[in-house]
Amino acid sequence: MSFRSFLLLILLLNYTQCANILAIFNAPSKSNIILGVKLAEGLIKRGHHVTMASPFVSDPVDGLTQLHLKTIYDYREKLYRANAITTMNPFNIVKIMIQYWTEVSDLFWEEPAIQKIIEEKPKFDVVITFSVFTDAISGLAYHLGVPSIFFSPVGSNNLVNYYVANPNMVYVPNMMFPATSNTFLARLYTVTANIGMHLMAEFFITPYQRDLLKKYLPDCPSLEDLQKNVSLMLMNSHFSIESPRPHVPNAIQIGGFHLDQTKELPEDIKNFLDSAKQGAILFSMGTNVNVAIFGEEKLKAIFKVLGELAPMRVLFKSEMEHKNAPDNVMVKKWLPQADILAHPNMRAFISHGGLGGNTESVYHGVPMVGIPFYGDQRMNIQVAKSAGYAVGLDYEHLTEDLFRSKINEILENPRYGENAKKRSALIKGQLIKPMDNAAFWIEHIIKYGSGSHLRNDGMDLSWYQLYMVDIYLFYTVFLCLISFITYKTMKVSYRFLRRICSKNPVKQKKS
Ligand SMILES: *[C@@H]1O[C@H](CO)[C@@H](O)[C@H](O)[C@H]1NC(C)=O
């Protein structure tokens, strides 16, 4: 083969391999966006071009076009500053969720960058979205005439399973209202919570999404048809960080995909950790919970206990200034969490239990003290506790003594560290690297134009058909009928026999 034809071949190969991918990460959650950017980076490394629409702009990356959804960012900042998203009451959660996603949807469709995509229909090969509670977005893939891939930042659960008819098993805890056992009552609780969340979506969120679809993409098929046309669901999960559960062939687990490469730490943090010979702790409530939520008294208790740990060192993420922080504590507004957890001197991670933090903790084998607030955080901490690499703590009951005893438990009992290391080995020891797996499946969908060969027939069944409610009902009615007929027949035969017997005087005498 001549050099020129070799070059031509390379060009051709590149031509078929380089795809133009549109990723829409509209949820105003920084941790989601971090995942989105990492996914984009992984795809770019494989020669693709990614256009990403999101409320947060990351540092520029070659091959990544960023579309800033600024109005969603502003809305999120307003809520974040007001600490409005933190509440434990289920009715408040539901009310706030509905209002939140309605607002975010409105803002999304009015964004100039999205309007431009609708008008100009730029050429893409596939659209990746995280569209839970903002389902109308699935219309964009149809509008552009390309397959759509759903990205779930929290693994499979009752809110996303229907995209690919992945079964909702009763032993998979409800994400927001997790049960702790498999007793009848616990299962009843799980199913009730699942139904409750579905009814909420069905009555308060989906109708609005239908209206949005009609308003902004009037030529689209119905929302239901769009939802049934998702080619693939990528899930940021793995059995090392959640309870094992079934997955249909187009539900692909890629948990850990964003952790393959650790970046160099900023100079000051690196020095701080390198010289922490007695070990270091990271305190971070993630990107959505404000440290201010603890209030003055609890923060004082927290800092007192952390101060006592010296010469151990503590990295503390906080949006506030803490003038009286002890000398062994370094306070920062933002910290590269995953890269910090990768540092060999890390001994513990005090976390709110977001899935991102959980995954990073498991990946790098650092045990946790979990202080969950809302969403899936309680479930994540529960899973981590039962896997033996975490202790939990209720933030409402946080006192100096309790906080001290939990930290000491994690630092002094080697069991937690050992379990964290074991989980780390599980997530790192996969046959295929999670990012390679993600890229393979995205390319698979691009290559074959859709995912119809992966689609299971459950996609065309109603919930009562998929979960065999109609069959069980049929059998219940059938068995009732049979029992009834048997009973009636026996009764009639008995009467008949008695009548015969009473006509037989010999027998009567004998008895
Ligand atoms: C389903 O997706 C395919 C591409 O994967 C597309 O060609 C088709 O128009 C879509 N149909 C509906 C109803 O969304």
Short mmCIF file of C-alpha atoms and ligand atoms in Angstrom, two decimals:
data_model
loop_
_atom_site.label_atom_id
_atom_site.label_comp_id
_atom_site.label_asym_id
_atom_site.label_seq_id
_atom_site.Cartn_x
_atom_site.Cartn_y
_atom_site.Cartn_z
CA MET A 1 0.00 0.00 0.00
CA SER A 2 1.44 3.35 -0.97
CA PHE A 3 1.86 6.04 1.61
CA ARG A 4 -0.81 8.15 -0.06
CA SER A 5 -3.45 5.44 -0.03
CA PHE A 6 -2.51 4.73 3.54
CA LEU A 7 -3.19 8.38 4.38
CA LEU A 8 -6.45 8.21 2.49
CA LEU A 9 -7.47 5.14 4.45
CA ILE A 10 -6.70 6.91 7.73
CA LEU A 11 -8.77 9.86 6.56
CA LEU A 12 -11.66 7.60 5.60
CA LEU A 13 -11.48 5.75 8.91
CA ASN A 14 -11.50 9.05 10.71
CA TYR A 15 -14.37 10.22 8.61
CA THR A 16 -16.54 7.28 9.62
CA GLN A 17 -15.38 7.40 13.21
CA CYS A 18 -15.71 11.08 14.03
CA ALA A 19 -19.17 11.87 15.12
CA ASN A 20 -20.83 15.12 15.98
CA ILE A 21 -22.53 14.69 19.33
CA LEU A 22 -25.01 17.01 20.99
CA ALA A 23 -25.11 16.65 24.78
CA ILE A 24 -27.82 18.44 26.72
CA PHE A 25 -27.21 18.63 30.45
CA ASN A 26 -29.89 21.12 31.39
CA ALA A 27 -30.23 20.14 35.06
CA PRO A 28 -28.88 22.98 37.18
CA SER A 29 -26.65 20.69 39.19
CA LYS A 30 -22.91 21.18 39.05
CA SER A 31 -22.20 17.54 39.85
CA ASN A 32 -24.24 16.48 36.79
CA ILE A 33 -22.32 18.88 34.62
CA ILE A 34 -18.99 17.56 35.89
CA LEU A 35 -20.14 14.12 34.71
CA GLY A 36 -21.26 15.57 31.37
CA VAL A 37 -17.93 17.28 30.75
CA LYS A 38 -15.99 14.12 31.65
CA LEU A 39 -18.14 12.10 29.26
CA ALA A 40 -17.53 14.72 26.57
CA GLU A 41 -13.78 14.65 27.20
CA GLY A 42 -13.74 10.88 26.90
CA LEU A 43 -15.58 11.08 23.58
CA ILE A 44 -13.37 13.88 22.28
CA LYS A 45 -10.29 11.78 23.05
CA ARG A 46 -11.74 9.17 20.69
CA GLY A 47 -11.96 11.72 17.90
CA HIS A 48 -15.54 12.94 18.24
CA HIS A 49 -16.77 16.49 18.49
CA VAL A 50 -19.14 17.34 21.31
CA THR A 51 -21.48 20.30 21.63
CA MET A 52 -22.69 20.63 25.19
CA ALA A 53 -25.55 22.80 26.38
CA SER A 54 -25.47 23.36 30.13
CA PRO A 55 -26.01 26.00 32.81
CA PHE A 56 -22.34 25.78 33.82
CA VAL A 57 -19.40 26.56 31.58
CA SER A 58 -16.26 24.56 32.25
CA ASP A 59 -12.68 25.46 31.32
CA PRO A 60 -12.26 25.39 27.54
CA VAL A 61 -11.60 21.90 26.12
CA ASP A 62 -10.40 21.30 22.55
CA GLY A 63 -13.18 19.69 20.54
CA LEU A 64 -15.89 20.83 22.94
CA THR A 65 -18.33 23.57 21.97
CA GLN A 66 -20.12 24.89 25.02
CA LEU A 67 -23.55 26.46 24.85
CA HIS A 68 -24.20 28.34 28.06
CA LEU A 69 -27.78 28.12 29.39
CA LYS A 70 -27.31 31.30 31.37
CA THR A 71 -30.87 31.87 32.55
CA ILE A 72 -30.92 28.42 34.18
CA TYR A 73 -27.60 29.21 35.83
CA ASP A 74 -29.00 32.46 37.25
CA TYR A 75 -32.10 30.69 38.54
CA ARG A 76 -30.00 28.04 40.24
CA GLU A 77 -27.72 30.66 41.83
CA LYS A 78 -30.74 32.42 43.26
CA LEU A 79 -32.05 29.18 44.83
CA TYR A 80 -28.61 28.13 46.01
CA ARG A 81 -28.03 31.41 47.78
CA ALA A 82 -31.45 31.17 49.43
CA ASN A 83 -30.72 27.58 50.52
CA ALA A 84 -34.16 26.77 49.16
CA ILE A 85 -33.56 23.22 47.97
CA THR A 86 -32.84 21.69 51.36
CA THR A 87 -35.80 20.16 53.13
CA MET A 88 -36.72 16.72 54.37
CA ASN A 89 -40.54 16.89 54.38
CA PRO A 90 -41.81 14.75 51.46
CA PHE A 91 -44.66 17.13 50.61
CA ASN A 92 -42.31 20.09 50.53
CA ILE A 93 -39.89 18.11 48.41
CA VAL A 94 -42.63 17.31 45.91
CA LYS A 95 -43.93 20.86 45.81
CA ILE A 96 -40.47 22.33 45.34
CA MET A 97 -39.55 19.74 42.73
CA ILE A 98 -42.58 20.52 40.59
CA GLN A 99 -41.99 24.25 40.75
CA TYR A 100 -38.27 23.81 40.14
CA TRP A 101 -38.55 21.64 37.03
CA THR A 102 -41.36 23.72 35.57
CA GLU A 103 -39.23 26.82 35.89
CA VAL A 104 -36.12 25.12 34.51
CA SER A 105 -38.12 23.82 31.50
CA ASP A 106 -39.51 27.26 30.72
CA LEU A 107 -36.07 28.78 30.84
CA PHE A 108 -34.57 25.99 28.76
CA TRP A 109 -36.85 26.39 25.77
CA GLU A 110 -36.47 30.17 25.71
CA GLU A 111 -32.67 29.98 25.77
CA PRO A 112 -31.25 31.56 22.56
CA ALA A 113 -28.82 28.65 22.06
CA ILE A 114 -31.72 26.15 22.09
CA GLN A 115 -33.87 28.33 19.83
CA LYS A 116 -30.96 28.46 17.40
CA ILE A 117 -30.69 24.66 17.32
CA ILE A 118 -34.44 24.41 16.65
CA GLU A 119 -34.28 26.93 13.79
CA GLU A 120 -31.02 25.97 12.12
CA LYS A 121 -31.17 22.20 12.66
CA PRO A 122 -27.37 21.76 12.66
CA LYS A 123 -26.11 18.33 11.69
CA PHE A 124 -25.54 15.97 14.59
CA ASP A 125 -25.21 12.19 14.73
CA VAL A 126 -26.76 11.60 18.13
CA VAL A 127 -28.25 13.52 21.05
CA ILE A 128 -27.41 12.68 24.67
CA THR A 129 -29.77 14.09 27.29
CA PHE A 130 -30.54 13.91 30.94
CA SER A 131 -34.19 14.80 30.60
CA VAL A 132 -35.90 13.42 33.69
CA PHE A 133 -38.75 15.83 34.65
CA THR A 134 -37.91 17.84 31.52
CA ASP A 135 -39.02 15.16 29.06
CA ALA A 136 -40.00 17.51 26.25
CA ILE A 137 -36.27 17.76 25.52
CA SER A 138 -36.47 14.29 23.98
CA GLY A 139 -38.22 16.06 21.08
CA LEU A 140 -34.95 17.69 20.04
CA ALA A 141 -33.49 14.36 18.83
CA TYR A 142 -36.60 13.76 16.72
CA HIS A 143 -36.47 17.33 15.40
CA LEU A 144 -32.84 16.80 14.34
CA GLY A 145 -33.65 13.34 12.96
CA VAL A 146 -31.11 11.45 15.07
CA PRO A 147 -31.22 8.74 17.76
CA SER A 148 -31.45 9.82 21.37
CA ILE A 149 -29.43 8.48 24.29
CA PHE A 150 -30.54 8.99 27.85
CA PHE A 151 -27.89 9.61 30.51
CA SER A 152 -28.86 8.82 34.09
CA PRO A 153 -26.52 10.40 36.64
CA VAL A 154 -27.92 8.17 39.38
CA GLY A 155 -28.16 4.70 37.86
CA SER A 156 -31.35 2.81 37.15
CA ASN A 157 -34.38 3.67 39.26
CA ASN A 158 -38.15 3.90 39.03
CA LEU A 159 -38.01 7.38 37.49
CA VAL A 160 -35.84 6.48 34.50
CA ASN A 161 -36.45 2.76 33.96
CA TYR A 162 -39.39 3.31 31.64
CA TYR A 163 -37.16 4.87 28.99
CA VAL A 164 -35.92 1.38 28.09
CA ALA A 165 -38.47 -0.78 29.96
CA ASN A 166 -35.89 -1.77 32.54
CA PRO A 167 -37.79 -3.67 35.25
CA ASN A 168 -38.63 -1.93 38.54
CA MET A 169 -37.84 -4.62 41.08
CA VAL A 170 -39.31 -4.43 44.55
CA TYR A 171 -35.91 -4.99 46.17
CA VAL A 172 -34.43 -1.89 44.51
CA PRO A 173 -34.91 0.94 47.03
CA ASN A 174 -36.83 4.04 46.02
CA MET A 175 -34.24 6.70 45.38
CA MET A 176 -35.77 9.37 47.63
CA PHE A 177 -37.61 7.22 50.17
CA PRO A 178 -35.41 4.17 50.63
CA ALA A 179 -36.64 1.20 52.69
CA THR A 180 -34.10 -0.67 54.77
CA SER A 181 -35.32 -4.27 54.59
CA ASN A 182 -37.37 -6.68 52.50
CA THR A 183 -40.25 -7.30 54.90
CA PHE A 184 -43.79 -6.99 53.56
CA LEU A 185 -44.13 -3.51 55.04
CA ALA A 186 -40.81 -2.38 53.56
CA ARG A 187 -41.82 -3.65 50.13
CA LEU A 188 -45.21 -1.99 50.46
CA TYR A 189 -43.42 1.25 51.34
CA THR A 190 -41.11 1.00 48.30
CA VAL A 191 -43.92 0.30 45.86
CA THR A 192 -46.07 3.04 47.38
CA ALA A 193 -43.22 5.52 47.08
CA ASN A 194 -42.62 4.45 43.47
CA ILE A 195 -46.31 4.85 42.62
CA GLY A 196 -46.44 8.19 44.43
CA MET A 197 -43.55 9.58 42.44
CA HIS A 198 -45.04 8.32 39.21
CA LEU A 199 -48.38 9.92 39.97
CA MET A 200 -46.61 13.18 40.75
CA ALA A 201 -44.81 13.07 37.40
CA GLU A 202 -47.94 11.95 35.56
CA PHE A 203 -50.23 14.66 36.94
CA PHE A 204 -47.97 17.60 37.68
CA ILE A 205 -45.01 17.35 35.35
CA THR A 206 -45.85 15.41 32.20
CA PRO A 207 -48.90 17.51 31.16
CA TYR A 208 -46.73 20.61 31.25
CA GLN A 209 -44.03 18.88 29.23
CA ARG A 210 -46.66 17.94 26.61
CA ASP A 211 -47.64 21.60 26.35
CA LEU A 212 -44.02 22.68 25.96
CA LEU A 213 -43.50 20.12 23.22
CA LYS A 214 -46.56 21.38 21.37
CA LYS A 215 -45.45 24.97 21.75
CA TYR A 216 -41.80 24.65 20.73
CA LEU A 217 -41.73 21.58 18.49
CA PRO A 218 -45.26 21.32 17.08
CA ASP A 219 -44.30 18.72 14.44
CA CYS A 220 -43.11 16.15 16.98
CA PRO A 221 -45.00 12.95 17.74
CA SER A 222 -46.50 12.61 21.21
CA LEU A 223 -44.32 12.69 24.29
CA GLU A 224 -45.15 9.03 24.94
CA ASP A 225 -43.93 8.02 21.47
CA LEU A 226 -40.72 9.97 21.96
CA GLN A 227 -40.09 8.34 25.33
CA LYS A 228 -40.57 4.92 23.77
CA ASN A 229 -37.93 5.72 21.19
CA VAL A 230 -34.88 6.14 23.40
CA SER A 231 -32.08 4.05 21.88
CA LEU A 232 -29.89 3.63 24.92
CA MET A 233 -29.70 4.47 28.60
CA LEU A 234 -26.24 5.11 30.06
CA MET A 235 -26.14 4.87 33.83
CA ASN A 236 -23.58 6.35 36.17
CA SER A 237 -23.66 3.30 38.43
CA HIS A 238 -21.98 0.00 39.23
CA PHE A 239 -22.62 -2.82 41.70
CA SER A 240 -19.74 -1.57 43.85
CA ILE A 241 -21.73 1.61 44.63
CA GLU A 242 -25.35 0.43 44.55
CA SER A 243 -27.32 -2.71 45.27
CA PRO A 244 -27.17 -5.26 42.42
CA ARG A 245 -30.18 -5.18 40.08
CA PRO A 246 -31.22 -6.29 36.58
CA HIS A 247 -30.47 -4.32 33.42
CA VAL A 248 -31.94 -4.79 29.94
CA PRO A 249 -29.44 -4.90 27.03
CA ASN A 250 -29.75 -1.18 26.24
CA ALA A 251 -29.28 -0.09 29.86
CA ILE A 252 -25.52 0.18 30.23
CA GLN A 253 -23.70 0.82 33.50
CA ILE A 254 -20.70 3.14 33.16
CA GLY A 255 -20.10 4.06 36.83
CA GLY A 256 -16.55 5.27 37.40
CA PHE A 257 -16.15 6.54 33.82
CA HIS A 258 -15.23 10.02 35.06
CA LEU A 259 -12.45 8.83 37.35
CA ASP A 260 -10.06 7.12 34.96
CA GLN A 261 -7.59 9.97 35.03
CA THR A 262 -6.47 11.91 38.06
CA LYS A 263 -5.34 15.48 37.43
CA GLU A 264 -2.43 17.19 39.18
CA LEU A 265 -3.60 19.03 42.33
CA PRO A 266 -3.18 22.81 42.65
CA GLU A 267 0.15 23.66 44.32
CA ASP A 268 -1.20 24.79 47.72
CA ILE A 269 -3.51 21.79 48.15
CA LYS A 270 -0.78 19.40 47.01
CA ASN A 271 1.69 20.77 49.57
CA PHE A 272 -0.96 20.74 52.28
CA LEU A 273 -1.75 17.07 51.66
CA ASP A 274 1.83 15.92 50.97
CA SER A 275 2.93 17.18 54.38
CA ALA A 276 -0.09 15.66 56.18
CA LYS A 277 2.00 12.76 57.48
CA GLN A 278 -0.66 11.81 60.05
CA GLY A 279 -3.31 11.70 57.36
CA ALA A 280 -5.92 14.06 55.99
CA ILE A 281 -9.69 14.40 55.87
CA LEU A 282 -11.89 16.02 53.24
CA PHE A 283 -15.08 17.79 54.33
CA SER A 284 -17.38 18.60 51.42
CA MET A 285 -21.15 18.93 51.17
CA GLY A 286 -20.94 18.83 47.39
CA THR A 287 -22.06 21.44 44.93
CA ASN A 288 -25.73 21.86 45.88
CA VAL A 289 -25.76 21.98 49.68
CA ASN A 290 -24.64 25.16 51.44
CA VAL A 291 -22.44 24.82 54.52
CA ALA A 292 -24.52 27.66 56.01
CA ILE A 293 -27.32 25.12 56.46
CA PHE A 294 -25.58 23.82 59.60
CA GLY A 295 -26.02 27.10 61.43
CA GLU A 296 -23.52 28.78 63.74
CA GLU A 297 -23.72 26.37 66.66
CA LYS A 298 -23.25 23.18 64.65
CA LEU A 299 -20.43 24.72 62.63
CA LYS A 300 -18.68 25.65 65.86
CA ALA A 301 -18.96 22.06 67.04
CA ILE A 302 -17.69 20.76 63.69
CA PHE A 303 -14.65 23.04 63.69
CA LYS A 304 -13.87 22.22 67.34
CA VAL A 305 -13.78 18.49 66.59
CA LEU A 306 -11.78 18.96 63.39
CA GLY A 307 -9.29 21.13 65.32
CA GLU A 308 -8.79 18.34 67.86
CA LEU A 309 -7.67 16.02 65.07
CA ALA A 310 -4.38 17.93 64.57
CA PRO A 311 -1.72 17.12 63.46
CA MET A 312 -4.11 15.44 61.03
CA ARG A 313 -5.11 17.94 58.32
CA VAL A 314 -8.54 18.83 57.00
CA LEU A 315 -9.60 20.28 53.65
CA PHE A 316 -12.93 22.02 54.13
CA LYS A 317 -15.13 23.10 51.23
CA SER A 318 -17.33 26.04 52.12
CA GLU A 319 -18.94 28.99 50.39
CA MET A 320 -18.49 30.97 53.64
CA GLU A 321 -15.52 32.63 55.29
CA HIS A 322 -14.53 30.88 58.51
CA LYS A 323 -12.24 33.34 60.32
CA ASN A 324 -11.83 31.14 63.40
CA ALA A 325 -11.06 27.88 61.61
CA PRO A 326 -8.34 25.89 63.43
CA ASP A 327 -4.80 25.86 62.01
CA ASN A 328 -5.00 22.32 60.66
CA VAL A 329 -8.06 23.17 58.52
CA MET A 330 -7.77 24.69 55.07
CA VAL A 331 -11.03 26.27 53.88
CA LYS A 332 -11.67 26.66 50.15
CA LYS A 333 -14.67 27.71 48.08
CA TRP A 334 -14.09 24.94 45.60
CA LEU A 335 -12.02 21.77 45.75
CA PRO A 336 -11.10 19.20 43.07
CA GLN A 337 -12.80 16.47 45.09
CA ALA A 338 -11.92 13.39 43.03
CA ASP A 339 -8.26 14.34 42.70
CA ILE A 340 -8.05 15.05 46.44
CA LEU A 341 -9.58 11.67 47.31
CA ALA A 342 -6.93 10.06 45.10
CA HIS A 343 -4.17 11.42 47.39
CA PRO A 344 -2.49 8.60 49.38
CA ASN A 345 -2.69 10.53 52.69
CA MET A 346 -6.51 10.68 52.67
CA ARG A 347 -8.01 8.89 55.66
CA ALA A 348 -11.69 9.86 55.56
CA PHE A 349 -14.29 11.79 53.58
CA ILE A 350 -17.06 13.71 55.35
CA SER A 351 -19.73 13.93 52.68
CA HIS A 352 -23.42 14.68 52.11
CA GLY A 353 -23.66 11.40 50.22
CA GLY A 354 -24.18 12.60 46.65
CA LEU A 355 -23.65 9.79 44.18
CA GLY A 356 -20.63 11.54 42.65
CA GLY A 357 -18.86 11.74 46.00
CA ASN A 358 -19.85 8.16 46.86
CA THR A 359 -18.41 6.92 43.59
CA GLU A 360 -15.19 8.86 44.10
CA SER A 361 -14.89 7.60 47.66
CA VAL A 362 -15.32 4.01 46.51
CA TYR A 363 -13.03 4.45 43.53
CA HIS A 364 -10.19 5.76 45.67
CA GLY A 365 -10.95 3.53 48.67
CA VAL A 366 -11.57 6.30 51.25
CA PRO A 367 -14.17 5.56 53.99
CA MET A 368 -16.94 8.07 54.64
CA VAL A 369 -18.87 9.89 57.32
CA GLY A 370 -22.18 10.61 55.58
CA ILE A 371 -24.41 13.55 56.49
CA PRO A 372 -27.26 13.19 53.97
CA PHE A 373 -29.80 15.94 53.21
CA TYR A 374 -32.22 15.18 50.37
CA GLY A 375 -32.71 13.45 47.05
CA ASP A 376 -30.84 10.17 46.74
CA GLN A 377 -28.31 11.05 49.45
CA ARG A 378 -29.88 9.03 52.25
CA MET A 379 -30.12 5.98 50.04
CA ASN A 380 -26.47 6.33 48.99
CA ILE A 381 -25.30 6.57 52.59
CA GLN A 382 -27.47 3.60 53.52
CA VAL A 383 -25.87 1.52 50.77
CA ALA A 384 -22.41 2.67 51.88
CA LYS A 385 -23.21 1.79 55.49
CA SER A 386 -24.38 -1.70 54.67
CA ALA A 387 -21.32 -2.23 52.47
CA GLY A 388 -19.32 -1.32 55.58
CA TYR A 389 -17.30 1.66 54.35
CA ALA A 390 -19.33 4.47 55.92
CA VAL A 391 -21.03 5.68 59.08
CA GLY A 392 -24.07 7.94 58.89
CA LEU A 393 -25.05 11.00 60.85
CA ASP A 394 -28.32 12.92 60.92
CA TYR A 395 -27.57 16.59 60.39
CA GLU A 396 -30.49 17.69 62.55
CA HIS A 397 -29.07 15.75 65.51
CA LEU A 398 -25.47 16.78 64.94
CA THR A 399 -23.71 17.64 68.20
CA GLU A 400 -20.05 17.95 69.09
CA ASP A 401 -20.03 14.55 70.86
CA LEU A 402 -21.87 12.72 68.11
CA PHE A 403 -19.67 14.21 65.39
CA ARG A 404 -16.51 13.32 67.35
CA SER A 405 -17.64 9.75 67.98
CA LYS A 406 -18.49 9.17 64.30
CA ILE A 407 -15.16 10.50 63.09
CA ASN A 408 -13.28 8.47 65.68
CA GLU A 409 -15.19 5.36 64.65
CA ILE A 410 -14.09 5.81 61.04
CA LEU A 411 -10.49 6.66 61.92
CA GLU A 412 -9.93 4.03 64.60
CA ASN A 413 -11.79 0.99 63.31
CA PRO A 414 -9.77 -0.45 60.37
CA ARG A 415 -12.86 -2.29 59.04
CA TYR A 416 -14.15 0.80 57.19
CA GLY A 417 -10.90 1.44 55.35
CA GLU A 418 -10.60 -2.23 54.41
CA ASN A 419 -14.13 -2.34 53.01
CA ALA A 420 -13.53 0.87 51.06
CA LYS A 421 -10.38 -0.68 49.54
CA LYS A 422 -12.30 -3.81 48.61
CA ARG A 423 -15.00 -1.76 46.86
CA SER A 424 -12.27 0.22 45.12
CA ALA A 425 -10.82 -3.01 43.75
CA LEU A 426 -14.29 -3.99 42.47
CA ILE A 427 -14.92 -0.79 40.53
CA LYS A 428 -11.36 -0.55 39.18
CA GLY A 429 -11.18 -4.21 38.22
CA GLN A 430 -13.79 -4.19 35.46
CA LEU A 431 -13.19 -6.15 32.26
CA ILE A 432 -13.81 -3.04 30.15
CA LYS A 433 -12.95 0.43 31.37
CA PRO A 434 -16.24 2.26 31.98
CA MET A 435 -15.40 5.16 29.64
CA ASP A 436 -14.47 2.70 26.86
CA ASN A 437 -17.78 1.00 27.46
CA ALA A 438 -19.68 4.30 27.25
CA ALA A 439 -17.91 5.26 24.02
CA PHE A 440 -18.46 1.81 22.51
CA TRP A 441 -22.21 1.96 23.07
CA ILE A 442 -22.59 5.56 21.89
CA GLU A 443 -20.67 4.67 18.72
CA HIS A 444 -22.76 1.52 18.38
CA ILE A 445 -25.96 3.58 18.30
CA ILE A 446 -24.43 6.03 15.80
CA LYS A 447 -23.18 3.19 13.60
CA TYR A 448 -26.48 1.30 13.47
CA GLY A 449 -28.64 4.40 13.19
CA SER A 450 -30.87 3.52 16.11
CA GLY A 451 -31.11 0.94 18.83
CA SER A 452 -34.12 -0.96 17.54
CA HIS A 453 -32.27 -4.29 17.74
CA LEU A 454 -31.69 -3.71 21.46
CA ARG A 455 -35.20 -2.59 22.23
CA ASN A 456 -37.26 -5.07 24.28
CA ASP A 457 -40.98 -5.64 23.72
CA GLY A 458 -41.68 -4.28 27.19
CA MET A 459 -41.42 -0.83 25.58
CA ASP A 460 -44.79 -1.44 23.94
CA LEU A 461 -46.53 -2.78 27.04
CA SER A 462 -48.42 -0.78 29.65
CA TRP A 463 -47.22 -0.99 33.23
CA TYR A 464 -49.94 -3.48 34.15
CA GLN A 465 -48.98 -5.69 31.22
CA LEU A 466 -45.24 -5.45 31.92
CA TYR A 467 -45.74 -6.34 35.58
CA MET A 468 -48.30 -9.03 34.70
CA VAL A 469 -51.03 -7.37 36.75
CA ASP A 470 -53.59 -8.34 34.10
CA ILE A 471 -52.42 -11.98 34.17
CA TYR A 472 -52.52 -12.16 37.96
CA LEU A 473 -55.96 -10.58 37.90
CA PHE A 474 -57.12 -13.08 35.30
CA TYR A 475 -55.87 -15.97 37.43
CA THR A 476 -57.36 -14.51 40.60
CA VAL A 477 -60.76 -14.21 38.93
CA PHE A 478 -60.33 -17.63 37.31
CA LEU A 479 -59.44 -19.32 40.62
CA CYS A 480 -62.30 -17.58 42.38
CA LEU A 481 -64.67 -18.80 39.70
CA ILE A 482 -63.37 -22.37 39.88
CA SER A 483 -63.63 -22.34 43.66
CA PHE A 484 -67.13 -20.97 43.45
CA ILE A 485 -68.23 -23.56 40.87
CA THR A 486 -66.64 -26.40 42.87
CA TYR A 487 -68.35 -25.19 46.02
CA LYS A 488 -71.73 -24.93 44.30
CA THR A 489 -71.34 -28.37 42.67
CA MET A 490 -70.44 -29.96 45.97
CA LYS A 491 -73.35 -28.33 47.71
CA VAL A 492 -75.79 -29.54 45.06
CA SER A 493 -74.29 -33.06 45.07
CA TYR A 494 -74.47 -33.18 48.86
CA ARG A 495 -78.15 -32.23 48.85
CA PHE A 496 -78.79 -34.73 46.08
CA LEU A 497 -77.04 -37.51 48.05
CA ARG A 498 -78.92 -36.66 51.21
CA ARG A 499 -82.18 -36.83 49.36
CA ILE A 500 -81.26 -40.27 47.99
CA CYS A 501 -80.18 -41.42 51.41
CA SER A 502 -83.34 -40.24 53.13
CA LYS A 503 -85.35 -42.25 50.58
CA ASN A 504 -83.48 -45.39 51.67
CA PRO A 505 -85.17 -46.65 54.86
CA VAL A 506 -82.64 -49.48 55.49
CA LYS A 507 -79.75 -47.06 55.81
CA GLN A 508 -81.82 -44.79 58.02
CA LYS A 509 -82.53 -47.57 60.43
CA LYS A 510 -78.89 -48.53 60.63
CA SER A 511 -77.83 -45.06 61.60
C1 LIG B 1 -37.25 7.10 16.57
O1 LIG B 1 -35.84 7.23 16.41
C2 LIG B 1 -35.37 7.08 15.11
C3 LIG B 1 -33.87 7.22 15.12
O2 LIG B 1 -33.30 6.41 16.12
C4 LIG B 1 -36.02 8.10 14.19
O3 LIG B 1 -35.63 7.88 12.88
C5 LIG B 1 -37.54 8.03 14.32
O4 LIG B 1 -38.13 9.09 13.58
C6 LIG B 1 -37.96 8.16 15.75
N1 LIG B 1 -39.40 8.01 15.89
C7 LIG B 1 -40.11 8.63 16.82
C8 LIG B 1 -41.58 8.37 16.85
O5 LIG B 1 -39.61 9.36 17.64
#
